[in-house]
Amino acid sequence: MDAAATALCERLGLELPIIQAPMAGVQGSALALAVSGAGGLGSLPCAMLGHDGIRSELSAITAGSLKPYNVNFFCHTPPVPDVERETAWRRRLGPYYRELGIDPEQIPAGAGRTPFDELTADILSEFRPPVVSFHFGLPAPALVARVKAWGPMILSSATTVDEARWLEANGVDVIIAQGLEAGGHRGMFLSEDVTTQIGMFSLLPQIIEAVGVPVIAAGGIADATGVAAALRLGAAAVQIGTSYLLCHEATTSAVHRAALTSAAAKHTALTNVFTGRPARGIVNRIVAEVGPLAPDAPRFPLATSAILPLRAKAESVGSDAFSPLWSGQNATGCKEIPAAALTQELAAKL
Ligand SMILES: Cc1cc2nc3c(=O)[nH]c(=O)nc-3n(C[C@H](O)[C@H](O)[C@H](O)COP(=O)(O)O)c2cc1C
């Protein structure tokens, strides 16, 4: 292994410089435990868990293992609800509600995803996870200071060189360079302009040059050759999401699994129609017809509730037409095997 990877593994107590990307909505503690057990770093995504869920999943992890693990949070500022914009959006989706027999008046408004807050910091201080990672920048400085109190390593995603510099200046220990290939939400937080987003092969060396902290490569890495190449480019570790989506321990839905193994997985796009924020997923009916990037979508995460009943109804008859089929640009590494076996395969060329 290269020096940067060896040093980060030592700091994090890992055997392998492989981080299983936190993936809200498609995994819980089981996947994290499996990857940590194999010597990588398993991650628990908390954005969709709620406080009780976070507590019970952290209990499951700490009861099941003494190995290092990562706990991940979104840290967006919740928008002020905009009734006019949300009503207009539901009107735009009206033909779909009619087609599926859904009464739009009965759809409850919901947050969709919650950011890191004081109560979460209270829960974390009981468990003292060794690694905490953030997406969409960082929480307010007082909250970051509370997390730092017990000395975890703090990670956050950068999608541009400017974001990497900002994160380093604001006290992040390790930066995740999230290339444009990556599945799921763009971690972008200094700009909303998707034309600022660049691929991993361009982003990684520029961030390594710009900051003094270790840099993790994320986006489009799907096999052992890709892992070795990222480390050769100077990454201290890799963070891999999409390839873990079919693993036995993932809770990926049936329609999502089917899409990932079909020819459709060759065509992904950044879309905001599911949550209001750009995220990469396989192009399906709603993305093609309403997106991929709809300027009138409610602000993140308020777009979530309008889609949920369409998704539930369609999935009940086996259709993925309204489901977020998050995937990176390279789904060829997805395998229906235990996550520990996949982690070992990914490490085979180190
Ligand atoms: C299904 C899915 C859900 C994701 N959810 C999160 C999340 O909750 N938090 C986060 O920091 N990143 C999330 N990501 C992004 C990953 O951290 C990472 O950037 C990405 O998976 C790397 O690219 P790859 O999917 O090509 O391996 C998600 C990615 C996927 C595919």
Tab-separated table of C-alpha atoms and ligand atoms in Angstrom:
chain	number	residue	atom	x	y	z
A	1	MET	CA	0.000	0.000	0.000
A	2	ASP	CA	1.117	3.577	-0.620
A	3	ALA	CA	2.287	5.737	2.288
A	4	ALA	CA	-0.873	7.865	2.429
A	5	ALA	CA	-3.072	4.769	2.686
A	6	THR	CA	-0.877	3.110	5.302
A	7	ALA	CA	-0.904	6.268	7.428
A	8	LEU	CA	-4.709	6.676	7.255
A	9	CYS	CA	-5.295	2.992	8.034
A	10	GLU	CA	-3.113	3.390	11.117
A	11	ARG	CA	-4.957	6.516	12.247
A	12	LEU	CA	-8.376	4.892	11.761
A	13	GLY	CA	-7.403	1.423	12.987
A	14	LEU	CA	-8.269	-0.214	9.643
A	15	GLU	CA	-6.727	-3.194	7.891
A	16	LEU	CA	-7.922	-2.032	4.457
A	17	PRO	CA	-8.202	1.508	3.027
A	18	ILE	CA	-11.759	0.769	1.919
A	19	ILE	CA	-14.719	2.740	3.223
A	20	GLN	CA	-18.225	1.474	2.531
A	21	ALA	CA	-20.075	4.653	1.577
A	22	PRO	CA	-22.959	5.559	3.867
A	23	MET	CA	-26.139	5.121	1.809
A	24	ALA	CA	-29.318	6.443	3.413
A	25	GLY	CA	-32.412	4.412	2.619
A	26	VAL	CA	-30.675	1.245	1.387
A	27	GLN	CA	-28.706	-0.004	4.386
A	28	GLY	CA	-28.413	-0.058	8.145
A	29	SER	CA	-26.055	-1.439	10.744
A	30	ALA	CA	-25.810	-4.917	9.138
A	31	LEU	CA	-23.849	-3.668	6.107
A	32	ALA	CA	-21.629	-1.465	8.290
A	33	LEU	CA	-20.846	-4.358	10.635
A	34	ALA	CA	-19.998	-6.667	7.745
A	35	VAL	CA	-17.537	-4.238	6.137
A	36	SER	CA	-15.901	-3.246	9.433
A	37	GLY	CA	-15.621	-6.946	10.257
A	38	ALA	CA	-13.733	-7.497	6.996
A	39	GLY	CA	-11.146	-4.860	7.931
A	40	GLY	CA	-12.616	-1.891	6.008
A	41	LEU	CA	-14.648	0.966	7.464
A	42	GLY	CA	-18.393	0.297	7.613
A	43	SER	CA	-20.677	3.334	7.652
A	44	LEU	CA	-24.086	3.982	9.164
A	45	PRO	CA	-26.102	6.620	7.268
A	46	CYS	CA	-28.371	8.523	9.662
A	47	ALA	CA	-30.156	11.057	7.412
A	48	MET	CA	-33.395	9.048	7.277
A	49	LEU	CA	-33.303	7.278	10.672
A	50	GLY	CA	-34.752	9.751	13.196
A	51	HIS	CA	-33.364	9.991	16.735
A	52	ASP	CA	-34.746	6.649	17.969
A	53	GLY	CA	-33.471	4.872	14.865
A	54	ILE	CA	-30.000	6.368	15.289
A	55	ARG	CA	-29.878	5.173	18.888
A	56	SER	CA	-30.996	1.636	18.096
A	57	GLU	CA	-28.667	1.261	15.091
A	58	LEU	CA	-25.710	2.556	17.109
A	59	SER	CA	-26.605	0.079	19.855
A	60	ALA	CA	-26.612	-2.718	17.267
A	61	ILE	CA	-23.181	-1.698	15.957
A	62	THR	CA	-21.545	-1.329	19.359
A	63	ALA	CA	-23.057	-4.612	20.583
A	64	GLY	CA	-21.891	-6.444	17.451
A	65	SER	CA	-18.292	-5.273	17.082
A	66	LEU	CA	-15.330	-3.503	18.601
A	67	LYS	CA	-14.024	-2.498	15.177
A	68	PRO	CA	-13.930	1.134	13.954
A	69	TYR	CA	-17.078	2.419	12.201
A	70	ASN	CA	-18.337	5.653	10.665
A	71	VAL	CA	-21.588	7.476	11.400
A	72	ASN	CA	-22.832	9.772	8.632
A	73	PHE	CA	-25.134	12.797	8.608
A	74	PHE	CA	-26.567	15.322	6.210
A	75	CYS	CA	-26.059	18.882	7.424
A	76	HIS	CA	-28.243	21.001	5.160
A	77	THR	CA	-30.170	23.990	6.436
A	78	PRO	CA	-33.861	23.036	6.249
A	79	PRO	CA	-35.671	25.436	3.896
A	80	VAL	CA	-38.683	27.511	4.862
A	81	PRO	CA	-41.673	25.663	3.358
A	82	ASP	CA	-42.991	27.486	0.282
A	83	VAL	CA	-46.672	26.556	-0.094
A	84	GLU	CA	-46.992	28.139	-3.537
A	85	ARG	CA	-43.990	26.293	-4.949
A	86	GLU	CA	-45.015	22.972	-3.413
A	87	THR	CA	-48.614	23.324	-4.639
A	88	ALA	CA	-47.383	24.094	-8.152
A	89	TRP	CA	-45.137	21.023	-8.023
A	90	ARG	CA	-48.000	18.762	-6.995
A	91	ARG	CA	-50.036	20.249	-9.842
A	92	ARG	CA	-47.158	19.339	-12.181
A	93	LEU	CA	-47.281	15.765	-10.902
A	94	GLY	CA	-51.122	15.778	-11.212
A	95	PRO	CA	-51.332	13.541	-14.288
A	96	TYR	CA	-49.353	10.849	-12.430
A	97	TYR	CA	-51.560	11.080	-9.334
A	98	ARG	CA	-54.626	10.667	-11.570
A	99	GLU	CA	-53.066	7.759	-13.478
A	100	LEU	CA	-52.279	5.888	-10.251
A	101	GLY	CA	-55.502	6.856	-8.443
A	102	ILE	CA	-53.833	8.968	-5.726
A	103	ASP	CA	-55.584	11.928	-4.063
A	104	PRO	CA	-52.907	14.679	-3.836
A	105	GLU	CA	-54.883	16.355	-1.009
A	106	GLN	CA	-54.159	13.338	1.201
A	107	ILE	CA	-50.369	13.425	0.816
A	108	PRO	CA	-48.770	14.400	4.132
A	109	ALA	CA	-46.008	17.018	3.994
A	110	GLY	CA	-42.813	15.553	5.415
A	111	ALA	CA	-39.225	16.602	5.962
A	112	GLY	CA	-37.762	13.628	4.041
A	113	ARG	CA	-34.290	13.922	5.503
A	114	THR	CA	-33.214	15.566	8.734
A	115	PRO	CA	-29.930	17.390	9.367
A	116	PHE	CA	-27.520	16.866	12.261
A	117	ASP	CA	-28.855	18.630	15.387
A	118	GLU	CA	-28.333	19.076	19.155
A	119	LEU	CA	-30.255	15.941	20.117
A	120	THR	CA	-28.207	13.881	17.661
A	121	ALA	CA	-25.030	15.283	19.221
A	122	ASP	CA	-26.364	14.169	22.652
A	123	ILE	CA	-26.940	10.627	21.353
A	124	LEU	CA	-23.525	10.491	19.681
A	125	SER	CA	-21.756	11.618	22.844
A	126	GLU	CA	-23.060	8.458	24.556
A	127	PHE	CA	-21.642	6.180	21.843
A	128	ARG	CA	-18.551	8.202	20.886
A	129	PRO	CA	-18.182	6.781	17.359
A	130	PRO	CA	-14.553	6.870	16.185
A	131	VAL	CA	-15.405	8.406	12.791
A	132	VAL	CA	-18.148	10.909	11.927
A	133	SER	CA	-18.766	11.988	8.337
A	134	PHE	CA	-20.911	14.764	6.890
A	135	HIS	CA	-22.486	15.464	3.511
A	136	PHE	CA	-23.353	19.035	2.337
A	137	GLY	CA	-20.563	20.770	4.260
A	138	LEU	CA	-20.520	20.851	8.056
A	139	PRO	CA	-23.017	21.588	10.840
A	140	ALA	CA	-22.780	24.931	12.697
A	141	PRO	CA	-19.379	25.463	14.414
A	142	ALA	CA	-20.840	24.923	17.923
A	143	LEU	CA	-22.158	21.506	16.871
A	144	VAL	CA	-18.865	20.555	15.245
A	145	ALA	CA	-17.104	21.552	18.487
A	146	ARG	CA	-19.428	19.247	20.451
A	147	VAL	CA	-18.580	16.328	18.145
A	148	LYS	CA	-14.864	17.064	18.398
A	149	ALA	CA	-15.100	16.858	22.211
A	150	TRP	CA	-14.585	13.085	22.280
A	151	GLY	CA	-11.956	13.107	19.549
A	152	PRO	CA	-13.412	11.320	16.501
A	153	MET	CA	-11.983	11.746	13.024
A	154	ILE	CA	-14.238	14.100	11.078
A	155	LEU	CA	-14.772	13.515	7.354
A	156	SER	CA	-16.790	15.492	4.829
A	157	SER	CA	-17.361	15.403	1.079
A	158	ALA	CA	-15.912	18.000	-1.301
A	159	THR	CA	-17.056	18.197	-4.918
A	160	THR	CA	-14.738	21.072	-5.913
A	161	VAL	CA	-11.305	22.340	-4.886
A	162	ASP	CA	-12.947	25.365	-3.219
A	163	GLU	CA	-15.097	23.081	-1.059
A	164	ALA	CA	-12.028	21.052	-0.062
A	165	ARG	CA	-10.188	24.222	1.010
A	166	TRP	CA	-13.270	25.371	2.951
A	167	LEU	CA	-13.572	22.034	4.759
A	168	GLU	CA	-9.897	22.027	5.713
A	169	ALA	CA	-10.146	25.607	6.995
A	170	ASN	CA	-13.160	24.593	9.069
A	171	GLY	CA	-11.445	21.739	10.864
A	172	VAL	CA	-12.161	18.570	8.869
A	173	ASP	CA	-9.560	15.812	9.442
A	174	VAL	CA	-10.030	13.981	6.135
A	175	ILE	CA	-11.682	15.086	2.876
A	176	ILE	CA	-13.761	12.808	0.632
A	177	ALA	CA	-13.270	13.904	-2.995
A	178	GLN	CA	-16.665	13.062	-4.507
A	179	GLY	CA	-16.312	12.803	-8.275
A	180	LEU	CA	-19.192	13.480	-10.627
A	181	GLU	CA	-19.522	9.738	-11.308
A	182	ALA	CA	-20.756	9.058	-7.775
A	183	GLY	CA	-24.176	7.646	-7.010
A	184	GLY	CA	-26.599	9.397	-4.663
A	185	HIS	CA	-26.649	13.067	-3.663
A	186	ARG	CA	-23.940	15.447	-4.726
A	187	GLY	CA	-22.316	16.690	-1.529
A	188	MET	CA	-21.972	20.173	-3.105
A	189	PHE	CA	-22.496	23.036	-0.646
A	190	LEU	CA	-20.705	26.201	-1.826
A	191	SER	CA	-22.517	26.373	-5.154
A	192	GLU	CA	-25.779	25.080	-6.606
A	193	ASP	CA	-24.368	25.168	-10.148
A	194	VAL	CA	-23.978	21.566	-11.360
A	195	THR	CA	-21.587	22.701	-14.110
A	196	THR	CA	-18.982	23.188	-11.330
A	197	GLN	CA	-18.965	19.421	-10.736
A	198	ILE	CA	-16.045	17.412	-12.113
A	199	GLY	CA	-15.015	13.792	-12.512
A	200	MET	CA	-12.932	11.942	-9.942
A	201	PHE	CA	-9.788	11.653	-12.096
A	202	SER	CA	-9.688	15.452	-12.395
A	203	LEU	CA	-10.898	16.277	-8.888
A	204	LEU	CA	-8.713	13.995	-6.776
A	205	PRO	CA	-5.216	15.231	-7.769
A	206	GLN	CA	-6.331	18.864	-7.622
A	207	ILE	CA	-7.699	18.454	-4.084
A	208	ILE	CA	-4.599	16.535	-2.954
A	209	GLU	CA	-2.501	19.436	-4.267
A	210	ALA	CA	-4.664	22.058	-2.542
A	211	VAL	CA	-4.985	20.668	1.012
A	212	GLY	CA	-2.735	19.207	3.671
A	213	VAL	CA	-5.153	16.618	5.078
A	214	PRO	CA	-5.609	13.074	3.697
A	215	VAL	CA	-8.020	12.727	0.764
A	216	ILE	CA	-10.381	9.826	0.061
A	217	ALA	CA	-11.479	9.062	-3.513
A	218	ALA	CA	-15.193	8.468	-4.204
A	219	GLY	CA	-17.159	8.011	-7.408
A	220	GLY	CA	-17.152	5.300	-10.029
A	221	ILE	CA	-14.711	2.962	-8.252
A	222	ALA	CA	-16.074	-0.533	-8.825
A	223	ASP	CA	-13.271	-3.101	-8.755
A	224	ALA	CA	-9.819	-3.901	-7.386
A	225	THR	CA	-8.084	-2.195	-10.323
A	226	GLY	CA	-10.033	1.007	-9.655
A	227	VAL	CA	-9.163	0.873	-5.956
A	228	ALA	CA	-5.452	0.433	-6.730
A	229	ALA	CA	-5.571	3.239	-9.343
A	230	ALA	CA	-7.150	5.701	-6.880
A	231	LEU	CA	-4.430	4.966	-4.332
A	232	ARG	CA	-1.758	5.398	-7.024
A	233	LEU	CA	-3.239	8.836	-7.746
A	234	GLY	CA	-2.572	9.726	-4.110
A	235	ALA	CA	-5.844	8.862	-2.382
A	236	ALA	CA	-5.422	7.719	1.231
A	237	ALA	CA	-8.488	5.458	0.886
A	238	VAL	CA	-11.504	4.891	-1.345
A	239	GLN	CA	-15.185	5.306	-0.498
A	240	ILE	CA	-17.393	2.942	-2.486
A	241	GLY	CA	-21.190	2.989	-2.563
A	242	THR	CA	-22.864	1.579	-5.675
A	243	SER	CA	-20.898	-1.691	-5.689
A	244	TYR	CA	-22.321	-2.598	-2.254
A	245	LEU	CA	-25.972	-2.136	-3.292
A	246	LEU	CA	-26.634	-5.803	-4.140
A	247	CYS	CA	-24.777	-7.242	-1.149
A	248	HIS	CA	-26.772	-9.555	1.105
A	249	GLU	CA	-26.677	-7.097	4.025
A	250	ALA	CA	-27.984	-4.113	2.004
A	251	THR	CA	-31.719	-3.360	2.223
A	252	THR	CA	-31.919	-2.180	-1.411
A	253	SER	CA	-35.479	-2.652	-2.711
A	254	ALA	CA	-36.426	-5.291	-5.261
A	255	VAL	CA	-37.050	-2.772	-8.074
A	256	HIS	CA	-33.749	-1.011	-7.326
A	257	ARG	CA	-31.843	-4.323	-7.376
A	258	ALA	CA	-33.496	-5.280	-10.662
A	259	ALA	CA	-32.609	-1.927	-12.254
A	260	LEU	CA	-28.968	-2.198	-11.161
A	261	THR	CA	-28.623	-5.557	-12.902
A	262	SER	CA	-30.442	-4.474	-16.082
A	263	ALA	CA	-29.246	-2.586	-19.154
A	264	ALA	CA	-30.939	0.520	-17.685
A	265	ALA	CA	-28.013	0.898	-15.229
A	266	LYS	CA	-25.845	2.105	-18.123
A	267	HIS	CA	-27.786	5.392	-18.170
A	268	THR	CA	-27.661	7.526	-15.034
A	269	ALA	CA	-28.278	11.244	-14.570
A	270	LEU	CA	-28.137	13.915	-11.916
A	271	THR	CA	-31.736	14.556	-10.950
A	272	ASN	CA	-33.529	16.680	-8.358
A	273	VAL	CA	-37.046	15.291	-8.882
A	274	PHE	CA	-36.931	12.970	-5.862
A	275	THR	CA	-35.656	15.300	-3.135
A	276	GLY	CA	-35.013	18.768	-4.581
A	277	ARG	CA	-31.245	18.367	-4.669
A	278	PRO	CA	-29.114	16.882	-7.473
A	279	ALA	CA	-28.411	13.183	-6.966
A	280	ARG	CA	-27.253	10.523	-9.414
A	281	GLY	CA	-29.609	7.689	-10.223
A	282	ILE	CA	-30.664	5.428	-13.065
A	283	VAL	CA	-32.929	7.250	-15.517
A	284	ASN	CA	-36.501	5.970	-15.134
A	285	ARG	CA	-39.875	7.307	-16.204
A	286	ILE	CA	-40.206	10.226	-13.745
A	287	VAL	CA	-36.603	11.350	-14.308
A	288	ALA	CA	-37.040	11.243	-18.084
A	289	GLU	CA	-40.441	12.967	-18.139
A	290	VAL	CA	-40.145	15.592	-15.369
A	291	GLY	CA	-36.369	15.976	-14.942
A	292	PRO	CA	-33.637	15.262	-14.859
A	293	LEU	CA	-33.140	18.712	-13.287
A	294	ALA	CA	-36.466	20.498	-12.782
A	295	PRO	CA	-35.999	24.183	-11.894
A	296	ASP	CA	-39.428	24.257	-10.196
A	297	ALA	CA	-38.865	21.299	-7.830
A	298	PRO	CA	-39.366	22.170	-4.139
A	299	ARG	CA	-36.170	22.879	-2.248
A	300	PHE	CA	-34.322	19.962	-0.620
A	301	PRO	CA	-35.635	17.906	1.072
A	302	LEU	CA	-39.214	19.137	0.580
A	303	ALA	CA	-39.668	17.492	-2.843
A	304	THR	CA	-39.561	14.069	-1.168
A	305	SER	CA	-43.149	13.851	0.077
A	306	ALA	CA	-44.794	14.526	-3.312
A	307	ILE	CA	-43.137	11.473	-4.893
A	308	LEU	CA	-43.528	9.006	-2.021
A	309	PRO	CA	-47.129	7.849	-2.717
A	310	LEU	CA	-46.392	7.447	-6.437
A	311	ARG	CA	-43.364	5.367	-5.590
A	312	ALA	CA	-45.261	3.181	-3.098
A	313	LYS	CA	-48.153	2.538	-5.494
A	314	ALA	CA	-45.884	1.750	-8.448
A	315	GLU	CA	-43.560	-0.484	-6.428
A	316	SER	CA	-46.566	-2.452	-5.127
A	317	VAL	CA	-47.066	-3.660	-8.699
A	318	GLY	CA	-43.359	-4.143	-9.379
A	319	SER	CA	-42.748	-0.889	-11.268
A	320	ASP	CA	-39.692	1.320	-10.714
A	321	ALA	CA	-41.209	4.263	-12.626
A	322	PHE	CA	-41.267	6.621	-9.603
A	323	SER	CA	-38.464	5.184	-7.432
A	324	PRO	CA	-35.107	6.842	-6.806
A	325	LEU	CA	-32.750	4.277	-8.322
A	326	TRP	CA	-29.562	5.802	-6.939
A	327	SER	CA	-26.492	4.530	-8.728
A	328	GLY	CA	-23.104	5.795	-9.788
A	329	GLN	CA	-21.958	5.713	-13.404
A	330	ASN	CA	-20.295	2.346	-12.898
A	331	ALA	CA	-22.656	-0.343	-11.607
A	332	THR	CA	-20.575	-3.178	-13.018
A	333	GLY	CA	-19.125	-3.977	-9.588
A	334	CYS	CA	-22.512	-4.793	-8.019
A	335	LYS	CA	-22.533	-8.402	-6.810
A	336	GLU	CA	-25.035	-10.460	-4.836
A	337	ILE	CA	-22.490	-11.660	-2.300
A	338	PRO	CA	-21.745	-10.971	1.377
A	339	ALA	CA	-20.271	-7.492	1.888
A	340	ALA	CA	-17.185	-8.960	3.580
A	341	ALA	CA	-16.422	-10.974	0.425
A	342	LEU	CA	-16.895	-7.887	-1.763
A	343	THR	CA	-14.579	-5.876	0.494
A	344	GLN	CA	-11.884	-8.556	0.163
A	345	GLU	CA	-12.322	-8.616	-3.627
A	346	LEU	CA	-11.966	-4.830	-3.815
A	347	ALA	CA	-8.731	-5.024	-1.823
A	348	ALA	CA	-7.236	-7.805	-3.974
A	349	LYS	CA	-4.731	-5.573	-5.844
A	350	LEU	CA	-3.362	-3.620	-2.885
B	1	LIG	C1	-27.807	4.610	-2.796
B	1	LIG	C2	-26.828	5.695	-2.357
B	1	LIG	C3	-27.123	6.444	-1.220
B	1	LIG	C4	-26.202	7.396	-0.763
B	1	LIG	N1	-26.460	8.051	0.415
B	1	LIG	C5	-25.485	8.811	0.985
B	1	LIG	C6	-25.631	9.275	2.333
B	1	LIG	O1	-26.621	9.028	3.015
B	1	LIG	N2	-24.611	10.018	2.841
B	1	LIG	C7	-23.468	10.297	2.127
B	1	LIG	O2	-22.571	10.962	2.663
B	1	LIG	N3	-23.313	9.865	0.863
B	1	LIG	C8	-24.287	9.114	0.288
B	1	LIG	N4	-24.094	8.588	-0.986
B	1	LIG	C9	-22.881	8.980	-1.765
B	1	LIG	C10	-21.672	8.165	-1.339
B	1	LIG	O3	-21.144	8.663	-0.132
B	1	LIG	C11	-20.506	8.199	-2.361
B	1	LIG	O4	-20.180	9.516	-2.678
B	1	LIG	C12	-20.808	7.439	-3.640
B	1	LIG	O5	-21.515	6.254	-3.390
B	1	LIG	C13	-19.494	7.085	-4.348
B	1	LIG	O6	-19.716	6.734	-5.688
B	1	LIG	P1	-20.132	5.268	-6.215
B	1	LIG	O7	-21.583	5.131	-5.832
B	1	LIG	O8	-19.901	5.357	-7.668
B	1	LIG	O9	-19.272	4.265	-5.497
B	1	LIG	C14	-25.006	7.649	-1.481
B	1	LIG	C15	-24.740	6.892	-2.638
B	1	LIG	C16	-25.622	5.913	-3.082
B	1	LIG	C17	-25.277	5.110	-4.295
